[in-house]
């Protein structure tokens, strides 16, 4: 796959950072610790989520991509992205959540270019409408160059209870970024009633966890709360051979908690409202909205070979991944995830609880299945 | 397994006939054409339903048992019943439903003993309370010796919509058969409301398809509607080498339609109300009432290795038959039947429709799975 070059590179100072971590426990047994969702083709397109993310960003930034992944998945990640070179990868000796991962990329980037702008984009989210995505990122880069911490907030299309929300504030006037707004607050995942209120108000966006910011600004913001972490990250960037030695001292913390929420509370975060289609593929309910309805088995969304599925009157999502025939009969919103060593049967309404199944398996000594 | 001998043989003229046929389509994919439910251990006891039926009857009749089965299953049936000899088996060249099967046994028995009484007991039903069962059969044999066609009707314990019913009439006074009643009518499977009315009235029994009758009386009753069939059956009994030649001319018909319903309509059928526990193991709802709740996974009834099942908040029945781990999450009355080549997922309320799944598989060219 040759890396597409942007036609006119108006974001030459901008690098895309892809944290490729997280197990995707709510997609068990499709997603496993050894083969997390970002490495998998969950859309039936032949591309893993990581490959789709990398390709999408390459249309904007060419090969200015840094993939940050764990040692456990390094080989798989490199194999899936053969068009990238060694400089495109940072390998965490152990998982430390998103802040150390993105922070390390920031520290590496500010050494290359003190004016560097970075954008962090999860390896396992789905985005369509690439033109709209590109336009939003460009606006965000314009604002980031002026020193802002910028996020992309997704215009909600239904009252999701699975996502956090961003309450938007007044417009922020920046030439070249006409959509820019202040952020009033981050809001936790709501209940169904509240989600409907948010949707109807037009004042809330989904928090998609995408941040665009100058590398130096990100590290300076982080330093206000976690100065030691920033020292360590900059030390590693200055002397990469010290990575293994120093990494263990870093706290596990997400970029949301470490930087974005404090910045929002301080009125420092801005947002580009974004109308492209986005999904975090967080659970099987999410997966079922991504897959199209099967032509062969109406009512079902099928991942895998439709010839393996026979349906009579059921609706929902079936992953046919063991080679066996899966028959569904008369159940509404069923979720059947069939893999060679484990089968999950649940319904859409219980999708969020799949995480607890993984915890249960671990607690009963079946880590081999997780 | 040595054949237990009855302590006191007061039914020396009585032979048990076991029609071992039928595919058990509503138990697909546990039950297959190549391995129907009577050959299978559906109770987790280590015995197939056929073996349990044979053993239960042997306590009453010793080795006076005739198993009538199809050519396709002859080898399996003989292997499962090594305690029986060649005289205990009749093999149908092709399936013709229950009347030709039981009728052939009747024709064979009347040649051995013109006074012979037979009782037909399906190979794939479950009965407990053997003392009560034995007492009911003895009463039925007493009545049958006097020329009656006798059935055992099960006292209902819940308003089943899966069974046909028998409306009982006045007592029939026969010494030695104190429970005997006339049969007013056979009644089709009712809807739920009607089933409750039947249960509450105390006037209805489940039709369990067990008939006790003199061999000659059965054939004479059959001859009133199907004289040619009786001629053929007696011809085969007289010249067993003509079985293959003659069998194909017999109509497919059940003993209920051929004899029992006309006899009931004519006021000739009598019934022994029976309070032993009985189940036809007809579908997965039935199976779930037979299996006990899992100690390891409360809420579930598990067939197979409970160590293969992990449950969080679901109720229902799981057959773990592929060696894979089955995880159920939060679904009520779920039915998960996991076999090496096919998986069925449904709920209790759709159990009766499993038959249509088998028809669907056949219609889409997947007879290999049925």
XYZ file of C-alpha atoms in Angstrom:
740
model
C 0.000 0.000 0.000
C 1.828 3.162 -1.137
C 1.452 6.106 1.211
C -0.787 8.704 -0.456
C 0.777 12.164 -0.442
C -1.416 15.183 0.328
C -2.010 17.358 -2.739
C -1.168 20.615 -0.986
C 0.567 20.232 2.343
C -0.871 23.064 4.451
C -0.226 21.059 7.611
C 3.463 20.343 7.090
C 4.095 21.095 10.766
C 1.484 18.537 11.836
C 2.082 14.910 12.845
C -0.572 12.332 13.579
C -0.041 10.250 16.714
C -1.843 6.916 16.901
C -1.920 5.352 20.360
C -2.473 1.690 19.532
C -3.337 0.236 22.907
C -6.298 -0.936 24.914
C -7.798 -4.370 24.910
C -11.364 -3.613 23.847
C -12.750 -5.855 26.576
C -16.348 -5.061 25.686
C -15.725 -6.752 22.347
C -14.644 -10.036 23.926
C -14.320 -12.742 22.569
C -13.543 -11.017 19.267
C -11.023 -8.774 20.973
C -8.426 -10.450 23.174
C -5.404 -9.232 25.098
C -3.246 -11.022 22.544
C -5.225 -9.654 19.609
C -6.967 -6.428 20.600
C -9.591 -4.789 18.467
C -7.259 -2.331 16.734
C -5.502 -5.271 15.063
C -8.764 -6.727 13.814
C -11.013 -6.295 10.825
C -14.313 -5.587 12.572
C -15.960 -4.011 9.561
C -15.614 -6.750 6.995
C -13.531 -4.519 4.718
C -10.337 -6.547 4.897
C -8.592 -3.770 6.842
C -7.940 -3.747 10.561
C -9.104 -0.678 12.486
C -5.429 0.301 12.845
C -4.854 0.029 9.121
C -7.974 2.079 8.392
C -6.858 4.734 10.901
C -3.362 4.921 9.463
C -4.607 5.126 5.890
C -7.146 7.806 6.773
C -4.459 9.958 8.426
C -1.948 9.391 5.627
C -4.271 11.258 3.268
C -3.682 14.307 5.507
C -0.103 13.920 6.705
C 1.637 11.450 4.384
C 4.154 9.570 6.485
C 4.193 12.039 9.409
C 2.665 9.400 11.637
C 3.834 8.082 14.988
C 2.260 4.852 16.163
C 2.712 4.244 19.884
C 2.111 0.656 20.850
C 3.024 -1.888 23.500
C 5.925 -4.294 23.237
C 3.429 -7.176 23.177
C 1.861 -5.963 19.924
C 4.871 -4.348 18.272
C 5.411 -7.128 15.752
C 1.770 -7.309 14.734
C 1.523 -3.533 14.400
C 4.641 -3.323 12.217
C 3.414 -6.189 10.064
C 0.078 -4.457 9.508
C 1.747 -1.158 8.545
C 4.600 -2.167 6.219
C 4.529 1.248 4.511
C 5.829 2.904 7.705
C 9.488 2.883 8.740
C 11.224 2.467 12.094
C 10.940 6.210 12.798
C 7.175 5.894 12.745
C 6.997 3.646 15.795
C 7.385 4.168 19.511
C 7.201 1.064 21.669
C 6.053 1.212 25.276
C 7.732 -1.378 27.490
C 4.493 -1.628 29.483
C 1.021 -0.095 29.164
C 0.615 3.234 30.997
C -2.685 4.445 29.495
C -2.851 7.231 26.922
C -1.038 10.164 28.565
C 2.451 8.650 28.727
C 2.005 7.254 25.199
C 0.948 10.554 23.649
C 3.307 12.482 25.927
C 6.272 10.469 24.706
C 5.308 11.199 21.110
C 5.061 14.892 22.045
C 8.498 14.876 23.642
C 9.989 13.201 20.571
C 8.251 15.654 18.234
C 9.281 18.847 20.102
C 12.904 17.755 19.794
C 12.486 17.410 16.040
C 10.641 20.755 15.718
C 9.814 23.133 18.589
C 6.780 24.346 16.630
C 5.471 20.845 15.906
C 1.727 20.285 16.201
C 0.430 16.837 16.974
C -2.997 15.252 16.795
C -3.820 12.073 18.662
C -6.252 9.651 17.058
C -7.141 6.297 18.604
C -6.159 3.308 16.492
C -9.524 1.629 16.941
C -12.126 4.229 16.023
C -14.002 4.476 12.748
C -14.445 7.672 10.766
C -16.057 8.243 7.412
C -16.559 11.469 5.422
C -12.824 12.029 4.971
C -13.236 15.497 3.452
C -15.115 16.719 6.497
C -12.583 15.027 8.775
C -9.720 16.720 6.944
C -11.366 20.117 7.143
C -11.962 19.759 10.908
C -8.372 18.680 11.514
C -7.068 21.640 9.478
C -9.149 24.055 11.551
C -7.866 22.408 14.695
C -4.265 22.703 13.510
C -4.776 26.429 12.831
C -6.041 26.910 16.399
C -3.324 24.692 17.847
C -0.605 26.768 16.175
C -1.881 29.702 18.231
C -1.292 27.741 21.409
C -4.712 26.186 22.037
C -5.499 22.675 23.139
C -8.104 21.618 20.583
C -10.420 18.667 20.474
C -12.796 17.451 17.795
C -16.306 16.981 19.186
C -18.690 14.836 17.192
C -22.194 16.134 16.480
C -24.394 13.457 18.046
C -26.780 11.609 15.774
C -28.638 9.668 18.489
C -28.867 9.833 22.293
C -25.901 7.566 23.042
C -25.326 6.509 26.634
C -22.008 4.907 25.717
C -20.054 8.115 25.091
C -18.978 11.064 27.205
C -20.134 14.481 26.042
C -18.616 17.938 25.615
C -20.759 20.955 26.452
C -19.877 23.669 23.950
C -19.557 27.322 24.887
C -19.251 30.550 22.932
C -17.599 30.767 19.546
C -13.856 31.368 19.633
C -12.883 33.697 16.791
C -9.785 32.392 15.023
C -9.178 33.124 11.336
C -9.040 29.869 9.390
C -10.999 28.003 12.047
C -14.584 29.248 11.609
C -16.188 26.430 13.567
C -14.108 26.829 16.711
C -15.947 27.010 20.058
C -14.953 27.206 23.673
C -15.570 24.120 25.775
C -17.728 24.669 28.846
C -17.254 21.240 30.356
C -16.693 17.538 29.882
C -19.734 15.517 30.873
C -19.723 11.862 31.913
C -21.694 9.167 30.034
C -25.333 10.109 30.679
C -28.406 7.987 31.309
C -30.916 7.661 28.463
C -33.134 10.568 29.545
C -30.212 12.924 29.944
C -28.713 11.792 26.638
C -31.950 12.764 24.902
C -31.847 16.195 26.571
C -28.272 16.646 25.386
C -29.171 15.643 21.846
C -32.206 17.921 21.704
C -30.357 20.928 23.120
C -27.830 21.061 20.303
C -25.277 22.177 22.887
C -23.484 18.886 23.354
C -20.967 16.935 21.284
C -19.578 13.444 21.728
C -16.132 13.344 23.272
C -14.172 11.307 20.760
C -10.840 11.709 22.559
C -9.099 13.395 19.636
C -6.722 16.177 20.687
C -4.738 18.558 18.474
C -2.087 20.656 20.193
C 1.479 21.853 19.877
C 3.793 19.257 21.355
C 5.370 21.819 23.651
C 1.994 23.151 24.780
C 0.811 19.651 25.612
C 3.879 18.968 27.725
C 3.636 22.360 29.446
C -0.023 21.722 30.278
C 0.864 18.302 31.590
C 3.680 19.793 33.655
C 1.247 21.938 35.650
C -0.177 18.776 37.205
C 2.501 16.148 36.545
C 5.881 17.875 36.312
C 7.850 14.716 37.061
C 6.144 12.862 34.199
C 7.163 15.580 31.760
C 10.768 15.459 32.968
C 10.850 11.732 32.404
C 9.240 11.949 28.952
C 11.702 14.630 27.837
C 14.596 12.608 29.264
C 13.523 9.579 27.244
C 13.178 11.677 24.087
C 16.700 13.035 24.645
C 18.142 9.601 25.333
C 15.920 6.907 23.787
C 18.212 4.196 25.116
C 16.913 5.034 28.605
C 13.309 4.142 27.680
C 13.220 0.794 29.496
C 14.961 2.207 32.537
C 12.668 5.207 32.936
C 9.290 4.040 31.634
C 8.323 2.104 34.738
C 8.293 5.263 36.847
C 5.443 6.798 34.835
C 1.938 6.804 36.287
C -0.953 5.186 34.444
C -3.208 8.041 33.434
C -5.345 9.019 30.460
C -4.839 12.225 28.512
C -8.429 13.141 29.416
C -7.728 13.082 33.141
C -4.161 14.363 32.977
C -4.651 17.306 30.638
C -8.005 17.713 28.896
C -10.285 17.882 31.923
C -8.083 20.320 33.879
C -7.718 22.427 30.712
C -11.475 22.422 30.161
C -12.061 23.434 33.784
C -9.592 26.287 33.313
C -11.415 27.451 30.177
C -8.413 26.627 28.035
C -9.869 23.859 25.857
C -11.488 24.623 22.507
C -13.433 22.365 20.206
C -14.107 22.014 16.511
C -17.639 20.634 16.165
C -17.372 17.848 13.644
C -20.160 16.342 11.593
C -18.269 13.387 10.133
C -19.494 9.909 11.005
C -17.543 8.531 13.942
C -17.765 5.462 16.135
C -15.482 4.104 18.812
C -16.511 0.504 18.066
C -16.715 0.210 21.819
C -19.155 -2.648 22.177
C -21.354 -4.972 20.167
C -24.193 -2.444 20.021
C -21.721 -0.114 18.361
C -20.483 -2.870 16.078
C -24.026 -3.661 15.007
C -24.591 -0.056 13.905
C -21.431 -0.230 11.796
C -22.234 -3.454 9.980
C -24.901 -3.381 7.310
C -27.906 -5.624 7.462
C -27.293 -8.962 5.815
C -28.883 -9.402 2.412
C -28.950 -13.166 2.928
C -30.307 -13.128 6.495
C -32.512 -10.050 6.926
C -32.600 -8.690 10.454
C -29.036 -9.704 11.213
C -25.755 -7.853 10.905
C -23.139 -10.456 10.183
C -19.400 -10.323 10.695
C -17.726 -13.208 8.917
C -19.122 -15.559 6.301
C -22.895 -15.029 5.845
C -23.113 -18.540 4.418
C -22.446 -19.802 7.962
C -25.522 -18.090 9.372
C -29.153 -19.152 9.211
C -31.758 -16.874 10.740
C -35.457 -17.276 11.412
C -36.980 -14.154 12.883
C -34.105 -12.992 15.064
C -32.541 -9.537 14.912
C -29.111 -8.481 16.089
C -25.490 -9.179 15.342
C -23.734 -12.466 14.668
C -20.005 -12.964 14.309
C -19.481 -16.271 12.565
C -15.864 -16.963 13.315
C -15.479 -20.642 14.072
C -16.441 -22.224 10.772
C -19.572 -23.722 12.343
C -23.103 -22.949 11.246
C -24.826 -20.468 13.554
C -28.612 -20.596 13.702
C -30.577 -17.821 15.370
C -34.272 -18.199 16.038
C -36.724 -15.523 17.076
C -34.689 -13.497 19.568
C -34.648 -9.713 19.389
C -31.335 -7.828 19.461
C -29.367 -11.022 19.979
C -25.572 -10.906 20.073
C -23.817 -14.161 19.144
C -20.044 -14.027 18.945
C -18.719 -17.355 17.797
C -14.961 -17.911 17.889
C -12.915 -21.104 17.788
C -12.421 -21.329 21.556
C -15.173 -19.215 23.069
C -18.780 -18.316 22.388
C -20.601 -15.297 23.794
C -24.385 -15.083 23.787
C -26.070 -11.940 25.027
C -28.394 -9.180 23.847
C -27.784 -5.614 22.813
C -28.957 -4.206 26.128
C -26.240 -6.108 27.990
C -23.388 -5.134 25.681
C -21.753 -2.824 28.198
C -21.524 -5.684 30.704
C -19.267 -7.796 28.511
C -16.384 -6.152 30.359
C -17.556 -7.930 33.511
C -17.496 -11.247 31.693
C -13.811 -10.736 31.017
C -13.268 -9.926 34.695
C -15.183 -13.066 35.639
C -13.066 -15.210 33.326
C -9.924 -13.766 34.867
C -11.245 -14.380 38.362
C -11.974 -18.044 37.622
C -8.540 -18.674 36.163
C -9.503 -18.539 32.502
C -7.047 -15.797 31.492
C -6.246 -18.043 28.539
C -9.572 -16.971 27.058
C -9.096 -13.259 27.630
C -26.045 -54.516 32.151
C -27.859 -57.670 33.345
C -31.617 -57.659 32.755
C -33.410 -57.310 36.096
C -36.075 -59.974 36.549
C -39.432 -58.989 38.039
C -39.910 -60.338 41.541
C -43.365 -61.748 40.907
C -44.375 -62.039 37.271
C -48.091 -61.209 37.291
C -47.810 -59.893 33.726
C -46.273 -62.967 32.107
C -48.573 -62.507 29.113
C -47.400 -58.916 28.619
C -44.683 -57.688 26.254
C -43.347 -54.145 26.054
C -42.985 -52.719 22.558
C -40.564 -49.830 22.102
C -40.933 -47.953 18.828
C -37.505 -46.355 18.457
C -38.051 -43.899 15.664
C -38.582 -40.224 15.043
C -35.937 -37.625 14.592
C -36.739 -35.238 17.444
C -36.413 -32.229 15.144
C -37.334 -29.780 17.875
C -34.149 -30.825 19.663
C -31.897 -29.936 16.729
C -28.890 -29.633 16.710
C -28.604 -32.114 19.592
C -30.874 -34.541 17.784
C -30.012 -35.337 14.161
C -31.429 -37.714 11.591
C -28.240 -39.741 11.957
C -28.357 -39.605 15.741
C -31.924 -39.014 16.934
C -32.766 -38.148 20.478
C -33.606 -41.693 21.603
C -29.944 -42.646 21.068
C -28.713 -39.740 23.138
C -28.046 -39.018 26.773
C -30.119 -35.870 27.214
C -30.312 -36.113 30.973
C -26.649 -36.240 31.900
C -27.070 -39.672 33.511
C -24.810 -41.562 31.119
C -27.813 -43.457 29.679
C -29.516 -42.729 26.391
C -33.286 -42.240 26.476
C -33.617 -45.633 24.761
C -31.454 -47.317 27.383
C -33.436 -45.704 30.185
C -36.722 -46.794 28.568
C -35.519 -50.356 28.102
C -34.193 -50.602 31.644
C -37.402 -49.158 33.096
C -39.527 -51.700 31.230
C -37.218 -54.611 32.042
C -38.089 -54.178 35.727
C -41.676 -55.065 34.725
C -41.266 -57.560 31.900
C -37.712 -58.892 32.033
C -36.657 -59.603 28.466
C -40.183 -59.569 26.986
C -39.288 -56.478 25.008
C -39.583 -55.799 21.299
C -37.680 -52.804 19.982
C -38.892 -51.672 16.562
C -36.405 -49.441 14.823
C -35.347 -48.323 11.362
C -32.626 -49.939 9.313
C -30.589 -46.743 9.556
C -30.335 -46.993 13.348
C -30.355 -50.766 13.795
C -26.656 -51.046 14.574
C -26.690 -48.194 17.087
C -29.790 -49.559 18.811
C -28.334 -53.059 19.118
C -25.059 -51.656 20.438
C -26.898 -49.667 23.103
C -28.934 -52.695 24.221
C -26.422 -55.577 24.340
C -28.527 -57.413 26.939
C -31.245 -58.056 24.339
C -31.063 -60.820 21.740
C -31.997 -60.975 18.062
C -35.608 -61.928 18.943
C -35.998 -58.591 20.697
C -35.598 -56.516 17.553
C -37.781 -55.755 14.565
C -36.203 -53.661 11.847
C -38.294 -51.473 9.540
C -36.849 -51.144 6.041
C -38.180 -47.565 5.942
C -39.986 -45.319 8.418
C -43.811 -45.619 8.318
C -44.715 -43.777 11.547
C -45.885 -45.585 14.679
C -48.848 -47.708 13.516
C -46.988 -50.052 11.154
C -44.164 -50.347 13.713
C -46.437 -51.264 16.627
C -48.748 -53.224 14.339
C -45.883 -55.420 13.165
C -44.951 -56.138 16.770
C -48.612 -57.000 17.438
C -48.717 -59.383 14.487
C -45.532 -61.098 15.626
C -46.815 -61.372 19.211
C -50.249 -62.809 18.332
C -48.499 -65.611 16.438
C -46.455 -66.428 19.534
C -49.478 -66.222 21.855
C -53.063 -65.448 20.791
C -53.706 -63.997 24.264
C -50.611 -61.786 24.251
C -50.986 -58.276 25.635
C -48.650 -55.557 24.439
C -47.866 -52.092 25.674
C -46.205 -49.509 23.481
C -43.807 -47.053 25.081
C -41.859 -44.474 23.086
C -38.092 -44.893 23.250
C -37.503 -41.203 23.934
C -39.770 -40.319 26.845
C -38.747 -39.933 30.453
C -40.579 -41.483 33.387
C -39.731 -41.498 37.062
C -41.623 -42.993 40.045
C -41.176 -46.552 38.794
C -43.476 -48.069 41.426
C -46.353 -45.864 40.319
C -45.542 -46.583 36.673
C -45.545 -50.328 37.365
C -48.864 -50.165 39.184
C -50.488 -48.201 36.326
C -49.195 -50.647 33.723
C -50.495 -53.608 35.762
C -53.967 -52.037 35.957
C -53.842 -51.391 32.228
C -52.862 -55.011 31.540
C -55.799 -56.252 33.641
C -58.167 -54.115 31.558
C -56.482 -55.069 28.295
C -56.925 -58.783 29.051
C -60.676 -58.101 29.048
C -60.409 -56.733 25.520
C -60.049 -53.016 26.144
C -57.755 -50.586 24.414
C -56.092 -48.844 27.351
C -53.945 -45.769 27.543
C -52.048 -44.200 30.422
C -52.961 -40.527 30.842
C -50.619 -38.358 32.832
C -52.020 -36.112 35.548
C -50.904 -32.648 34.419
C -48.660 -30.693 36.759
C -48.657 -27.426 34.779
C -50.710 -25.971 31.910
C -48.596 -27.362 29.084
C -49.328 -26.190 25.558
C -46.895 -28.737 24.112
C -48.972 -31.863 24.815
C -52.291 -33.166 23.612
C -54.885 -33.898 26.315
C -57.343 -36.689 27.130
C -60.732 -35.720 28.548
C -61.654 -38.391 31.086
C -65.164 -39.736 31.451
C -66.898 -41.943 34.001
C -65.142 -44.640 35.999
C -64.993 -48.028 34.324
C -65.426 -50.743 36.929
C -62.872 -53.513 36.398
C -61.590 -55.609 39.319
C -57.841 -55.129 39.662
C -57.921 -51.802 37.829
C -59.428 -49.397 40.357
C -58.262 -46.242 38.564
C -59.765 -47.066 35.187
C -61.901 -44.401 33.464
C -63.647 -44.068 30.146
C -62.119 -41.625 27.684
C -64.489 -38.903 26.480
C -62.202 -37.464 23.827
C -58.718 -36.704 22.644
C -58.029 -32.978 22.617
C -55.407 -31.209 20.481
C -52.577 -29.134 22.006
C -54.373 -26.156 23.583
C -53.406 -22.504 23.820
C -52.229 -21.231 27.193
C -55.642 -20.071 28.434
C -57.328 -23.336 27.526
C -54.458 -25.330 29.038
C -55.045 -23.537 32.338
C -58.759 -24.357 32.160
C -57.902 -28.009 31.543
C -55.500 -28.088 34.452
C -57.924 -26.411 36.846
C -60.851 -28.647 35.877
C -59.126 -31.845 36.953
C -60.888 -33.574 34.028
C -57.951 -33.676 31.629
C -54.840 -35.798 31.391
C -51.804 -35.493 29.142
C -51.824 -37.859 26.195
C -48.504 -39.623 26.551
C -49.073 -41.989 23.632
C -48.787 -45.157 25.719
C -51.241 -47.897 24.704
C -51.812 -51.282 26.336
C -53.943 -53.757 24.414
C -54.171 -57.390 23.354
C -52.213 -57.842 20.133
C -55.233 -59.359 18.434
C -57.558 -56.622 19.631
C -55.206 -53.955 18.313
C -55.073 -55.578 14.881
C -58.838 -56.075 14.813
C -59.388 -52.405 15.697
C -56.930 -51.397 13.008
C -58.680 -53.645 10.518
C -61.931 -51.699 10.874
C -60.255 -48.714 9.200
C -57.202 -50.219 7.488
C -57.937 -53.865 6.633
C -55.215 -54.074 3.997
C -52.573 -52.904 6.455
C -53.527 -55.671 8.872
C -53.335 -58.288 6.109
C -49.851 -57.134 5.212
C -48.664 -57.041 8.823
C -49.960 -60.574 9.472
C -48.392 -61.746 6.226
C -45.016 -60.407 7.304
C -45.347 -62.007 10.745
C -46.123 -65.333 9.060
C -43.238 -65.013 6.606
C -40.593 -62.631 7.973
C -38.498 -63.066 4.833
C -41.154 -61.058 2.971
C -40.611 -57.944 5.141
C -38.647 -55.971 2.535
C -41.004 -56.947 -0.226
C -44.194 -55.986 1.617
C -43.184 -53.098 3.897
C -43.220 -50.460 1.179
C -46.953 -50.905 0.614
C -47.826 -49.757 4.159
C -49.185 -46.246 4.690
C -47.470 -43.810 7.001
C -49.818 -43.317 9.914
C -49.610 -42.925 13.668
C -51.314 -45.245 16.124
C -53.195 -42.220 17.463
C -54.830 -41.495 14.117
C -55.190 -45.109 12.974
C -56.649 -46.628 16.129
C -56.773 -44.526 19.274
C -58.810 -41.584 18.031
C -61.429 -43.721 16.249
C -61.620 -45.950 19.339
C -62.054 -42.939 21.602
C -64.773 -41.555 19.343
C -66.520 -44.933 19.512
C -66.336 -44.929 23.335
C -64.027 -47.941 23.290
C -60.884 -46.372 24.779
C -60.217 -46.442 28.510
C -57.539 -44.711 30.512
C -55.561 -45.283 33.675
C -54.867 -41.850 35.181
C -51.207 -41.880 36.091
C -49.455 -39.630 38.555
C -45.863 -40.613 37.774
C -43.545 -37.923 36.438
C -43.443 -38.043 32.658
C -41.930 -35.917 29.929
C -41.663 -36.421 26.195
C -38.405 -34.418 26.034
C -40.007 -32.843 23.008
C -38.192 -29.531 22.893
C -35.648 -27.454 24.756
C -38.272 -26.056 27.135
C -38.995 -29.629 28.090
C -35.298 -30.423 28.350
C -34.768 -27.468 30.651
C -37.412 -28.770 33.070
C -35.660 -32.134 33.180
C -32.167 -30.848 33.891
C -31.446 -29.528 37.349
C -30.173 -26.053 37.904
C -26.401 -25.869 37.770
C -24.667 -25.518 41.106
C -21.719 -23.829 39.407
C -23.728 -21.442 37.217
C -26.985 -20.613 39.014
C -29.876 -19.828 36.708
C -28.715 -22.219 34.014
C -29.531 -25.836 33.319
C -26.465 -27.321 31.721
C -26.138 -30.384 29.546
C -22.494 -31.311 29.150
C -19.476 -30.141 31.110
C -20.415 -27.293 33.487
C -16.752 -26.244 33.501
C -17.264 -25.091 29.901
C -19.994 -22.631 30.871
C -19.688 -19.177 32.395
C -22.875 -17.295 33.222
C -23.548 -13.754 34.327
C -27.202 -13.127 34.973
C -28.712 -15.277 32.237
C -31.296 -17.999 32.809
C -32.138 -20.921 30.566
C -30.496 -24.001 29.166
C -27.031 -24.469 27.719
C -25.745 -27.587 26.014
C -21.968 -27.369 26.000
C -21.069 -29.920 23.406
C -18.215 -28.582 21.320
C -15.437 -28.287 23.891
C -15.514 -24.510 23.630
C -16.309 -22.174 26.491
C -19.871 -20.853 26.346
C -20.535 -17.517 28.022
C -24.086 -16.320 28.608
C -24.771 -12.774 29.716
C -28.010 -11.345 31.002
C -30.579 -13.012 28.738
C -33.724 -14.569 30.169
C -34.756 -18.098 29.175
C -31.910 -18.359 26.690
C -31.328 -21.611 24.821
C -27.774 -22.182 23.583
C -27.091 -25.537 21.959
C -23.439 -25.781 21.058
C -22.314 -28.750 18.977
C -19.156 -29.294 16.936
C -20.691 -28.312 13.603
C -23.759 -26.244 14.472
C -24.857 -23.755 17.081
C -28.459 -22.866 17.896
C -29.349 -19.721 19.806
C -32.962 -19.059 20.730
C -35.177 -18.551 23.760
C -37.611 -20.809 25.532
C -40.631 -19.184 23.934
C -39.410 -20.112 20.459
C -38.589 -23.743 21.270
C -41.475 -25.150 19.269
C -40.206 -23.352 16.156
C -36.903 -25.247 16.072
C -38.669 -27.704 13.780
C -38.908 -24.920 11.199
C -35.174 -24.322 11.456
C -34.584 -27.900 10.399
C -36.977 -27.396 7.470
C -35.110 -24.223 6.545
C -31.760 -26.018 6.624
C -33.158 -28.726 4.373
C -34.579 -26.135 1.985
C -31.228 -24.355 1.655
C -29.347 -27.550 0.925
C -27.849 -28.071 4.383
C -29.245 -31.572 4.967
C -25.729 -32.415 6.157
C -26.550 -30.507 9.344
C -29.902 -32.147 9.954
